[in-house]
Amino acid sequence: MPYFPGVDKVRFEGPSSDAPLAFRHYDANKLILGKPMREHLRMAACYWHTFVWPGADMFGMGTFKRPWQRSGEPMDVAIGKAEAAFEFFSKLGIDYYSFHDTDVAPEGSSLKEYRNHFAQMVDHLERHQEQTGIKLLWGTANCFSNPRFAAGAASNPDPEVFAYAAAQVFSAMNATLRLKGANYVLWGGREGYESATVFGFLHEYGLEHEIKVNIEANHATLAGHSFHHEIATAVSLGIFGSIDANRGDPQNGWDTDQFPNSVEEMTLATYEILKAGGFKNGGYNFDSKVRRQSLDEVDLFHGHVAAMDVLALALERAAAMVQNDRLQQFKDQRYAGWQQPLGQAVLAGEFSLESLAEHAFTHQLNPQAVSGRQEMLEGVVNRFIYR
């Protein structure tokens, strides 16, 4: 029985299309910089917001019409949820999906039940992947929802909670490997950090060459950073991995996980990714959810289709920026002095503080301020985006 009987496979119809469910910019096989759009973007739909969340919040019960969330035996419900998910992925035309362990399988009342349920559902997911060609971008373990994780999982004061979480991570890693997932995400939803940056933590334990970061747009802005700044920083440190694509509400101080809708923001992010050589194993995972008033099943399609078009348009704009990289040209010119003898000597450590001061005095250095042309560069970016 189909869960989305009124929806046909979403197709590319071009910018002039007025169809309610059609791609206007996402043309999956269109070549951009010699590679198809779908391979550049590697887009994924997430299981948790799309098929698990009922539309509840702290003020009210669930609002969504979700036939796969019917009451019944937990395993029967999980199997129906998987059927709905892969029907959705196939009709949407998205290439990847992502999940937490307890998104796809009932947790049960013991680790034995958890493992048994999860193993059965991995069988179902594997079969769906084979039938549809949909691939797993990444899996992870939900070590934050159950009350036992209220004080964290890896950082919990009770070693038994730590061990329980380890059992979940072990199972989720094995499931991801069996399903040929491109990545595994270590999602520490209740861990936090107080005394070190993520890179500092990885460096401290010698993990910076093994583990990459999965950057979420909404988390970046909640931290007071721009999304593209976080990406550029991760690239510069050699730890860029993947993206959770969403956005926050600037009026709210919490994680709202709305679908990305800013071509400008996503162009700047994609520009940084293309400059770094593109995704290796990661991709754009839609860690995004429809609003509580978007009640109907079809609203899931509207949210994803619009966001996929935003990413496609951003990819085209970012590719144009890379091909005629006026930002890099200006940057190279502005920092050109560091390629000259004085700059190279400083970088090579050939000066002490005292000798550098003496050099400046002896050569009577009198450098003048040079305009950074910020407004001009903002205009350059806008001309690429709003052409």
mmCIF file of C-alpha atoms in Angstrom:
data_model
loop_
_atom_site.group_PDB
_atom_site.id
_atom_site.type_symbol
_atom_site.label_atom_id
_atom_site.label_comp_id
_atom_site.label_asym_id
_atom_site.label_seq_id
_atom_site.Cartn_x
_atom_site.Cartn_y
_atom_site.Cartn_z
ATOM 1 C CA MET A 1 0.000 0.000 0.000
ATOM 2 C CA PRO A 2 1.582 3.335 -1.005
ATOM 3 C CA TYR A 3 2.008 5.972 1.678
ATOM 4 C CA PHE A 4 2.152 8.849 -0.822
ATOM 5 C CA PRO A 5 -0.434 7.817 -3.448
ATOM 6 C CA GLY A 6 -1.015 11.356 -4.698
ATOM 7 C CA VAL A 7 2.654 12.061 -5.452
ATOM 8 C CA ASP A 8 4.449 11.011 -8.627
ATOM 9 C CA LYS A 9 8.221 10.938 -8.994
ATOM 10 C CA VAL A 10 9.522 14.507 -8.809
ATOM 11 C CA ARG A 11 11.217 15.552 -12.054
ATOM 12 C CA PHE A 12 13.260 18.468 -13.344
ATOM 13 C CA GLU A 13 11.071 20.860 -15.363
ATOM 14 C CA GLY A 14 13.207 24.008 -15.473
ATOM 15 C CA PRO A 15 12.922 27.518 -13.999
ATOM 16 C CA SER A 16 9.698 28.362 -15.854
ATOM 17 C CA SER A 17 7.745 25.435 -14.373
ATOM 18 C CA ASP A 18 4.737 26.305 -12.230
ATOM 19 C CA ALA A 19 4.103 22.709 -11.111
ATOM 20 C CA PRO A 20 3.733 22.458 -7.330
ATOM 21 C CA LEU A 21 6.179 19.543 -7.135
ATOM 22 C CA ALA A 22 8.925 19.884 -9.727
ATOM 23 C CA PHE A 23 12.603 20.764 -9.686
ATOM 24 C CA ARG A 24 13.301 24.128 -11.243
ATOM 25 C CA HIS A 25 17.066 24.104 -10.726
ATOM 26 C CA TYR A 26 18.085 20.628 -9.562
ATOM 27 C CA ASP A 27 18.906 18.705 -12.726
ATOM 28 C CA ALA A 28 20.615 15.655 -11.219
ATOM 29 C CA ASN A 29 22.829 14.754 -14.181
ATOM 30 C CA LYS A 30 23.691 18.273 -15.338
ATOM 31 C CA LEU A 31 27.458 18.702 -15.480
ATOM 32 C CA ILE A 32 28.957 21.410 -13.267
ATOM 33 C CA LEU A 33 32.744 21.735 -13.402
ATOM 34 C CA GLY A 34 32.827 18.385 -15.163
ATOM 35 C CA LYS A 35 30.787 16.475 -12.572
ATOM 36 C CA PRO A 36 27.019 15.820 -12.280
ATOM 37 C CA MET A 37 25.065 17.917 -9.798
ATOM 38 C CA ARG A 38 24.078 14.816 -7.820
ATOM 39 C CA GLU A 39 27.751 13.903 -7.296
ATOM 40 C CA HIS A 40 28.695 17.408 -6.197
ATOM 41 C CA LEU A 41 25.855 17.698 -3.690
ATOM 42 C CA ARG A 42 25.427 14.095 -2.458
ATOM 43 C CA MET A 43 22.116 15.068 -0.840
ATOM 44 C CA ALA A 44 20.488 12.954 1.862
ATOM 45 C CA ALA A 45 17.109 12.951 3.624
ATOM 46 C CA CYS A 46 17.214 12.250 7.356
ATOM 47 C CA TYR A 47 15.057 9.607 9.015
ATOM 48 C CA TRP A 48 14.474 11.364 12.345
ATOM 49 C CA HIS A 49 12.811 14.640 11.377
ATOM 50 C CA THR A 50 11.071 13.160 8.355
ATOM 51 C CA PHE A 51 9.641 9.870 9.616
ATOM 52 C CA VAL A 52 9.979 9.849 13.413
ATOM 53 C CA TRP A 53 9.001 13.296 14.705
ATOM 54 C CA PRO A 54 5.199 13.567 15.095
ATOM 55 C CA GLY A 55 5.128 17.387 15.171
ATOM 56 C CA ALA A 56 5.036 17.660 18.970
ATOM 57 C CA ASP A 57 6.723 20.395 20.959
ATOM 58 C CA MET A 58 6.929 21.392 24.621
ATOM 59 C CA PHE A 59 3.538 23.121 24.358
ATOM 60 C CA GLY A 60 1.477 20.573 22.435
ATOM 61 C CA MET A 61 1.019 17.111 21.035
ATOM 62 C CA GLY A 62 1.941 15.946 17.542
ATOM 63 C CA THR A 63 0.122 17.603 14.659
ATOM 64 C CA PHE A 64 1.253 15.580 11.652
ATOM 65 C CA LYS A 65 -0.707 13.139 9.510
ATOM 66 C CA ARG A 66 1.724 10.229 9.424
ATOM 67 C CA PRO A 67 0.063 6.886 8.622
ATOM 68 C CA TRP A 68 3.325 5.048 9.278
ATOM 69 C CA GLN A 69 3.201 6.234 12.910
ATOM 70 C CA ARG A 70 0.053 4.239 13.613
ATOM 71 C CA SER A 71 -0.180 2.273 16.863
ATOM 72 C CA GLY A 72 0.700 -1.385 16.740
ATOM 73 C CA GLU A 73 3.470 -3.859 17.416
ATOM 74 C CA PRO A 74 6.724 -1.865 17.508
ATOM 75 C CA MET A 75 8.458 -3.991 14.855
ATOM 76 C CA ASP A 76 5.453 -3.806 12.523
ATOM 77 C CA VAL A 77 5.461 -0.027 12.895
ATOM 78 C CA ALA A 78 9.212 0.116 12.182
ATOM 79 C CA ILE A 79 8.808 -2.007 9.046
ATOM 80 C CA GLY A 80 5.985 0.238 7.803
ATOM 81 C CA LYS A 81 8.096 3.312 8.536
ATOM 82 C CA ALA A 82 10.917 1.904 6.392
ATOM 83 C CA GLU A 83 8.475 1.237 3.542
ATOM 84 C CA ALA A 84 7.239 4.834 3.749
ATOM 85 C CA ALA A 85 10.805 6.165 3.897
ATOM 86 C CA PHE A 86 12.029 4.387 0.782
ATOM 87 C CA GLU A 87 8.887 5.271 -1.147
ATOM 88 C CA PHE A 88 9.589 8.895 -0.225
ATOM 89 C CA PHE A 89 13.292 8.722 -1.140
ATOM 90 C CA SER A 90 12.495 7.115 -4.498
ATOM 91 C CA LYS A 91 9.767 9.570 -5.467
ATOM 92 C CA LEU A 92 11.894 12.516 -4.347
ATOM 93 C CA GLY A 93 14.846 11.305 -6.400
ATOM 94 C CA ILE A 94 17.357 11.799 -3.593
ATOM 95 C CA ASP A 95 20.418 9.554 -3.605
ATOM 96 C CA TYR A 96 21.157 9.112 0.118
ATOM 97 C CA TYR A 97 19.540 8.882 3.542
ATOM 98 C CA SER A 98 20.772 8.987 7.157
ATOM 99 C CA PHE A 99 19.561 7.568 10.467
ATOM 100 C CA HIS A 100 20.056 7.080 14.192
ATOM 101 C CA ASP A 101 19.772 3.494 15.394
ATOM 102 C CA THR A 102 16.537 4.092 17.306
ATOM 103 C CA ASP A 103 14.999 5.960 14.355
ATOM 104 C CA VAL A 104 14.813 2.740 12.381
ATOM 105 C CA ALA A 105 14.314 0.137 15.125
ATOM 106 C CA PRO A 106 12.429 0.068 18.433
ATOM 107 C CA GLU A 107 14.768 0.400 21.388
ATOM 108 C CA GLY A 108 13.017 -2.272 23.449
ATOM 109 C CA SER A 109 13.428 -2.787 27.190
ATOM 110 C CA SER A 110 16.905 -4.333 27.167
ATOM 111 C CA LEU A 111 20.103 -4.435 25.144
ATOM 112 C CA LYS A 112 19.126 -7.904 23.956
ATOM 113 C CA GLU A 113 15.847 -6.568 22.517
ATOM 114 C CA TYR A 114 17.634 -3.548 21.084
ATOM 115 C CA ARG A 115 20.158 -5.687 19.241
ATOM 116 C CA ASN A 116 17.528 -8.113 17.979
ATOM 117 C CA HIS A 117 15.224 -5.354 16.696
ATOM 118 C CA PHE A 118 18.079 -3.440 15.095
ATOM 119 C CA ALA A 119 19.441 -6.546 13.359
ATOM 120 C CA GLN A 120 16.017 -7.325 11.889
ATOM 121 C CA MET A 121 15.610 -3.775 10.615
ATOM 122 C CA VAL A 122 19.070 -3.767 9.035
ATOM 123 C CA ASP A 123 17.848 -6.746 6.982
ATOM 124 C CA HIS A 124 14.858 -4.687 5.820
ATOM 125 C CA LEU A 125 16.960 -1.592 5.080
ATOM 126 C CA GLU A 126 19.470 -3.623 3.120
ATOM 127 C CA ARG A 127 16.704 -5.080 0.983
ATOM 128 C CA HIS A 128 15.184 -1.637 0.351
ATOM 129 C CA GLN A 129 18.588 -0.260 -0.658
ATOM 130 C CA GLU A 130 19.101 -3.105 -3.120
ATOM 131 C CA GLN A 131 15.645 -2.613 -4.629
ATOM 132 C CA THR A 132 15.830 1.171 -4.989
ATOM 133 C CA GLY A 133 19.526 2.023 -5.357
ATOM 134 C CA ILE A 134 19.250 4.500 -2.469
ATOM 135 C CA LYS A 135 22.487 4.622 -0.456
ATOM 136 C CA LEU A 136 23.300 5.371 3.170
ATOM 137 C CA LEU A 137 25.258 8.606 3.666
ATOM 138 C CA TRP A 138 25.785 7.924 7.345
ATOM 139 C CA GLY A 139 24.461 6.200 10.424
ATOM 140 C CA THR A 140 24.813 7.094 14.082
ATOM 141 C CA ALA A 141 23.614 6.083 17.557
ATOM 142 C CA ASN A 142 20.985 7.965 19.538
ATOM 143 C CA CYS A 143 22.769 8.351 22.874
ATOM 144 C CA PHE A 144 20.772 11.370 24.018
ATOM 145 C CA SER A 145 16.980 10.766 23.959
ATOM 146 C CA ASN A 146 16.597 8.069 26.623
ATOM 147 C CA PRO A 147 16.525 9.471 30.189
ATOM 148 C CA ARG A 148 19.607 7.412 31.027
ATOM 149 C CA PHE A 149 21.578 9.898 28.914
ATOM 150 C CA ALA A 150 20.346 13.019 30.699
ATOM 151 C CA ALA A 151 23.877 13.586 32.038
ATOM 152 C CA GLY A 152 25.532 12.606 28.782
ATOM 153 C CA ALA A 153 26.783 9.335 27.319
ATOM 154 C CA ALA A 154 30.555 9.445 26.815
ATOM 155 C CA SER A 155 30.794 11.982 29.655
ATOM 156 C CA ASN A 156 28.221 10.404 32.003
ATOM 157 C CA PRO A 157 29.188 10.079 35.681
ATOM 158 C CA ASP A 158 27.931 6.453 35.676
ATOM 159 C CA PRO A 159 30.283 3.997 33.895
ATOM 160 C CA GLU A 160 27.364 1.661 33.227
ATOM 161 C CA VAL A 161 25.726 4.367 31.113
ATOM 162 C CA PHE A 162 29.046 4.814 29.313
ATOM 163 C CA ALA A 163 29.149 1.070 28.618
ATOM 164 C CA TYR A 164 25.519 1.014 27.452
ATOM 165 C CA ALA A 165 26.250 3.840 25.034
ATOM 166 C CA ALA A 166 29.312 1.960 23.799
ATOM 167 C CA ALA A 167 27.082 -1.035 23.033
ATOM 168 C CA GLN A 168 24.795 1.168 20.963
ATOM 169 C CA VAL A 169 27.693 2.794 19.105
ATOM 170 C CA PHE A 170 29.184 -0.659 18.403
ATOM 171 C CA SER A 171 25.874 -1.887 16.964
ATOM 172 C CA ALA A 172 25.300 1.270 14.935
ATOM 173 C CA MET A 173 28.825 1.175 13.498
ATOM 174 C CA ASN A 174 28.389 -2.444 12.436
ATOM 175 C CA ALA A 175 24.983 -1.682 10.894
ATOM 176 C CA THR A 176 26.436 1.280 8.982
ATOM 177 C CA LEU A 177 29.278 -0.883 7.697
ATOM 178 C CA ARG A 178 26.925 -3.633 6.554
ATOM 179 C CA LEU A 179 24.684 -1.104 4.781
ATOM 180 C CA LYS A 180 27.771 0.296 3.023
ATOM 181 C CA GLY A 181 27.370 3.702 4.631
ATOM 182 C CA ALA A 182 29.801 6.310 3.334
ATOM 183 C CA ASN A 183 30.428 7.622 6.868
ATOM 184 C CA TYR A 184 29.697 7.054 10.525
ATOM 185 C CA VAL A 185 28.862 10.120 12.638
ATOM 186 C CA LEU A 186 29.804 10.375 16.313
ATOM 187 C CA TRP A 187 26.873 12.499 17.442
ATOM 188 C CA GLY A 188 27.373 13.593 21.048
ATOM 189 C CA GLY A 189 24.019 15.260 21.573
ATOM 190 C CA ARG A 190 24.497 15.775 25.321
ATOM 191 C CA GLU A 191 28.273 15.843 25.665
ATOM 192 C CA GLY A 192 29.283 19.426 24.910
ATOM 193 C CA TYR A 193 32.765 20.817 25.494
ATOM 194 C CA GLU A 194 33.985 23.497 27.849
ATOM 195 C CA SER A 195 37.770 23.774 27.677
ATOM 196 C CA ALA A 196 38.787 23.001 24.057
ATOM 197 C CA THR A 197 37.692 23.477 20.475
ATOM 198 C CA VAL A 198 36.773 20.423 18.423
ATOM 199 C CA PHE A 199 40.098 20.570 16.609
ATOM 200 C CA GLY A 200 41.932 20.968 19.902
ATOM 201 C CA PHE A 201 40.183 17.862 21.224
ATOM 202 C CA LEU A 202 41.036 15.814 18.130
ATOM 203 C CA HIS A 203 44.632 17.052 18.162
ATOM 204 C CA GLU A 204 45.046 16.261 21.855
ATOM 205 C CA TYR A 205 44.187 12.616 21.225
ATOM 206 C CA GLY A 206 45.885 12.244 17.846
ATOM 207 C CA LEU A 207 42.607 11.879 15.942
ATOM 208 C CA GLU A 208 42.820 14.876 13.599
ATOM 209 C CA HIS A 209 43.895 12.691 10.662
ATOM 210 C CA GLU A 210 41.222 10.055 11.279
ATOM 211 C CA ILE A 211 38.044 11.958 12.194
ATOM 212 C CA LYS A 212 36.432 14.785 10.220
ATOM 213 C CA VAL A 213 33.762 17.245 11.324
ATOM 214 C CA ASN A 214 30.126 17.262 10.264
ATOM 215 C CA ILE A 215 29.151 20.953 10.265
ATOM 216 C CA GLU A 216 25.544 21.979 10.876
ATOM 217 C CA ALA A 217 24.441 25.387 9.623
ATOM 218 C CA ASN A 218 22.060 26.037 12.518
ATOM 219 C CA HIS A 219 24.690 25.100 15.107
ATOM 220 C CA ALA A 220 27.206 27.440 13.496
ATOM 221 C CA THR A 221 24.862 30.420 13.688
ATOM 222 C CA LEU A 222 23.815 29.579 17.263
ATOM 223 C CA ALA A 223 27.521 29.708 18.163
ATOM 224 C CA GLY A 224 27.711 33.186 16.668
ATOM 225 C CA HIS A 225 29.628 32.091 13.562
ATOM 226 C CA SER A 226 28.696 32.206 9.922
ATOM 227 C CA PHE A 227 28.136 28.857 8.232
ATOM 228 C CA HIS A 228 30.751 29.413 5.528
ATOM 229 C CA HIS A 229 33.272 30.565 8.155
ATOM 230 C CA GLU A 230 32.933 27.230 9.958
ATOM 231 C CA ILE A 231 33.482 25.378 6.685
ATOM 232 C CA ALA A 232 36.495 27.490 5.729
ATOM 233 C CA THR A 233 38.014 26.959 9.181
ATOM 234 C CA ALA A 234 37.504 23.189 9.015
ATOM 235 C CA VAL A 235 39.037 23.101 5.533
ATOM 236 C CA SER A 236 42.065 25.101 6.674
ATOM 237 C CA LEU A 237 42.620 22.641 9.540
ATOM 238 C CA GLY A 238 42.191 19.590 7.299
ATOM 239 C CA ILE A 239 39.166 18.258 9.190
ATOM 240 C CA PHE A 240 36.244 19.093 6.876
ATOM 241 C CA GLY A 241 33.948 16.124 6.337
ATOM 242 C CA SER A 242 30.228 16.640 5.782
ATOM 243 C CA ILE A 243 27.311 19.058 6.174
ATOM 244 C CA ASP A 244 23.970 19.059 7.974
ATOM 245 C CA ALA A 245 21.994 21.426 5.759
ATOM 246 C CA ASN A 246 19.400 23.525 7.557
ATOM 247 C CA ARG A 247 18.894 26.997 8.956
ATOM 248 C CA GLY A 248 17.825 28.616 12.213
ATOM 249 C CA ASP A 249 15.416 31.381 13.062
ATOM 250 C CA PRO A 250 17.464 34.498 13.866
ATOM 251 C CA GLN A 251 14.827 35.543 16.412
ATOM 252 C CA ASN A 252 15.227 32.314 18.401
ATOM 253 C CA GLY A 253 18.083 31.099 20.552
ATOM 254 C CA TRP A 254 17.559 27.405 19.900
ATOM 255 C CA ASP A 255 17.912 24.858 17.137
ATOM 256 C CA THR A 256 14.878 25.167 14.799
ATOM 257 C CA ASP A 257 16.219 22.972 11.965
ATOM 258 C CA GLN A 258 14.347 24.689 9.146
ATOM 259 C CA PHE A 259 15.057 23.818 5.521
ATOM 260 C CA PRO A 260 17.805 25.923 3.905
ATOM 261 C CA ASN A 261 16.247 28.624 1.725
ATOM 262 C CA SER A 262 19.003 31.200 1.254
ATOM 263 C CA VAL A 263 20.815 30.881 -2.070
ATOM 264 C CA GLU A 264 23.289 33.502 -0.844
ATOM 265 C CA GLU A 265 24.237 31.575 2.303
ATOM 266 C CA MET A 266 24.456 28.237 0.515
ATOM 267 C CA THR A 267 26.482 29.729 -2.352
ATOM 268 C CA LEU A 268 29.139 30.989 0.059
ATOM 269 C CA ALA A 269 29.193 27.588 1.790
ATOM 270 C CA THR A 270 29.390 25.649 -1.475
ATOM 271 C CA TYR A 271 32.126 27.978 -2.758
ATOM 272 C CA GLU A 272 34.306 26.960 0.189
ATOM 273 C CA ILE A 273 33.547 23.268 -0.406
ATOM 274 C CA LEU A 274 34.354 23.453 -4.122
ATOM 275 C CA LYS A 275 37.590 25.330 -3.368
ATOM 276 C CA ALA A 276 38.563 22.477 -1.055
ATOM 277 C CA GLY A 277 38.010 19.914 -3.819
ATOM 278 C CA GLY A 278 34.419 19.022 -2.977
ATOM 279 C CA PHE A 279 33.006 16.317 -0.748
ATOM 280 C CA LYS A 280 35.030 13.127 -0.410
ATOM 281 C CA ASN A 281 32.710 10.859 1.578
ATOM 282 C CA GLY A 282 30.373 13.465 3.041
ATOM 283 C CA GLY A 283 27.454 15.336 1.530
ATOM 284 C CA TYR A 284 24.571 17.704 2.195
ATOM 285 C CA ASN A 285 22.310 15.909 4.684
ATOM 286 C CA PHE A 286 18.974 17.643 5.230
ATOM 287 C CA ASP A 287 18.821 17.769 9.023
ATOM 288 C CA SER A 288 15.646 19.772 8.459
ATOM 289 C CA LYS A 289 12.016 19.455 9.429
ATOM 290 C CA VAL A 290 8.745 20.934 8.248
ATOM 291 C CA ARG A 291 6.889 23.295 10.581
ATOM 292 C CA ARG A 292 4.190 21.962 12.924
ATOM 293 C CA GLN A 293 1.480 23.624 10.838
ATOM 294 C CA SER A 294 2.667 21.778 7.713
ATOM 295 C CA LEU A 295 0.460 18.839 8.587
ATOM 296 C CA ASP A 296 0.193 16.769 5.432
ATOM 297 C CA GLU A 297 2.474 14.051 4.101
ATOM 298 C CA VAL A 298 2.999 16.023 0.876
ATOM 299 C CA ASP A 299 4.558 18.871 2.877
ATOM 300 C CA LEU A 300 7.626 16.643 3.315
ATOM 301 C CA PHE A 301 8.075 16.791 -0.458
ATOM 302 C CA HIS A 302 7.571 20.545 -0.608
ATOM 303 C CA GLY A 303 10.276 21.113 2.017
ATOM 304 C CA HIS A 304 12.840 18.848 0.380
ATOM 305 C CA VAL A 305 12.161 19.872 -3.235
ATOM 306 C CA ALA A 306 12.549 23.572 -2.446
ATOM 307 C CA ALA A 307 15.752 22.952 -0.481
ATOM 308 C CA MET A 308 17.228 20.752 -3.219
ATOM 309 C CA ASP A 309 16.574 23.545 -5.714
ATOM 310 C CA VAL A 310 18.306 26.026 -3.397
ATOM 311 C CA LEU A 311 21.397 23.806 -3.255
ATOM 312 C CA ALA A 312 21.377 23.280 -7.018
ATOM 313 C CA LEU A 313 21.193 27.018 -7.670
ATOM 314 C CA ALA A 314 23.886 27.649 -5.047
ATOM 315 C CA LEU A 315 26.112 25.052 -6.719
ATOM 316 C CA GLU A 316 25.819 26.800 -10.092
ATOM 317 C CA ARG A 317 26.568 30.193 -8.548
ATOM 318 C CA ALA A 318 29.505 28.854 -6.530
ATOM 319 C CA ALA A 319 30.937 27.092 -9.593
ATOM 320 C CA ALA A 320 30.862 30.388 -11.491
ATOM 321 C CA MET A 321 32.691 32.064 -8.596
ATOM 322 C CA VAL A 322 35.377 29.366 -8.677
ATOM 323 C CA GLN A 323 35.800 29.566 -12.454
ATOM 324 C CA ASN A 324 36.345 33.336 -12.298
ATOM 325 C CA ASP A 325 37.689 33.518 -8.766
ATOM 326 C CA ARG A 326 37.860 37.246 -8.207
ATOM 327 C CA LEU A 327 37.823 36.772 -4.436
ATOM 328 C CA GLN A 328 40.966 34.632 -4.550
ATOM 329 C CA GLN A 329 42.582 37.013 -7.034
ATOM 330 C CA PHE A 330 42.008 39.931 -4.667
ATOM 331 C CA LYS A 331 43.212 37.896 -1.691
ATOM 332 C CA ASP A 332 46.407 36.912 -3.513
ATOM 333 C CA GLN A 333 47.055 40.537 -4.423
ATOM 334 C CA ARG A 334 46.332 41.791 -0.900
ATOM 335 C CA TYR A 335 48.718 39.267 0.689
ATOM 336 C CA ALA A 336 51.343 39.393 -2.073
ATOM 337 C CA GLY A 337 53.929 40.957 0.249
ATOM 338 C CA TRP A 338 54.241 37.665 2.106
ATOM 339 C CA GLN A 339 55.673 36.139 -1.080
ATOM 340 C CA GLN A 340 58.416 38.783 -1.179
ATOM 341 C CA PRO A 341 61.822 38.407 0.592
ATOM 342 C CA LEU A 342 60.790 40.108 3.845
ATOM 343 C CA GLY A 343 57.559 38.146 4.183
ATOM 344 C CA GLN A 344 59.244 34.842 3.337
ATOM 345 C CA ALA A 345 62.018 35.509 5.873
ATOM 346 C CA VAL A 346 59.474 36.210 8.618
ATOM 347 C CA LEU A 347 57.545 33.027 7.788
ATOM 348 C CA ALA A 348 60.754 31.009 7.779
ATOM 349 C CA GLY A 349 61.611 32.202 11.309
ATOM 350 C CA GLU A 350 64.740 34.029 10.246
ATOM 351 C CA PHE A 351 64.028 37.032 12.496
ATOM 352 C CA SER A 352 63.858 37.394 16.233
ATOM 353 C CA LEU A 353 61.602 40.098 17.617
ATOM 354 C CA GLU A 354 64.681 42.272 18.213
ATOM 355 C CA SER A 355 66.180 41.747 14.751
ATOM 356 C CA LEU A 356 62.850 42.394 13.043
ATOM 357 C CA ALA A 357 62.488 45.651 14.952
ATOM 358 C CA GLU A 358 66.010 46.624 13.901
ATOM 359 C CA HIS A 359 65.191 45.773 10.265
ATOM 360 C CA ALA A 360 62.158 48.056 10.328
ATOM 361 C CA PHE A 361 64.246 50.875 11.865
ATOM 362 C CA THR A 362 67.245 50.462 9.561
ATOM 363 C CA HIS A 363 65.146 50.355 6.396
ATOM 364 C CA GLN A 364 62.962 53.219 7.620
ATOM 365 C CA LEU A 365 59.784 51.236 6.917
ATOM 366 C CA ASN A 366 56.698 53.446 6.648
ATOM 367 C CA PRO A 367 53.882 51.211 5.312
ATOM 368 C CA GLN A 368 50.593 52.887 4.450
ATOM 369 C CA ALA A 369 47.094 51.521 4.942
ATOM 370 C CA VAL A 370 45.580 49.932 1.822
ATOM 371 C CA SER A 371 41.833 49.617 1.287
ATOM 372 C CA GLY A 372 40.369 46.170 1.856
ATOM 373 C CA ARG A 373 37.565 46.951 -0.620
ATOM 374 C CA GLN A 374 34.997 45.010 1.423
ATOM 375 C CA GLU A 375 31.981 46.675 -0.174
ATOM 376 C CA MET A 376 33.413 46.081 -3.635
ATOM 377 C CA LEU A 377 33.914 42.379 -2.851
ATOM 378 C CA GLU A 378 30.391 42.093 -1.462
ATOM 379 C CA GLY A 379 29.177 43.551 -4.728
ATOM 380 C CA VAL A 380 31.255 41.021 -6.672
ATOM 381 C CA VAL A 381 29.643 38.153 -4.750
ATOM 382 C CA ASN A 382 26.175 39.592 -5.260
ATOM 383 C CA ARG A 383 26.702 39.836 -8.998
ATOM 384 C CA PHE A 384 27.476 36.118 -9.110
ATOM 385 C CA ILE A 385 24.462 35.245 -6.957
ATOM 386 C CA TYR A 386 21.805 37.581 -8.406
ATOM 387 C CA ARG A 387 22.594 37.282 -12.093
#
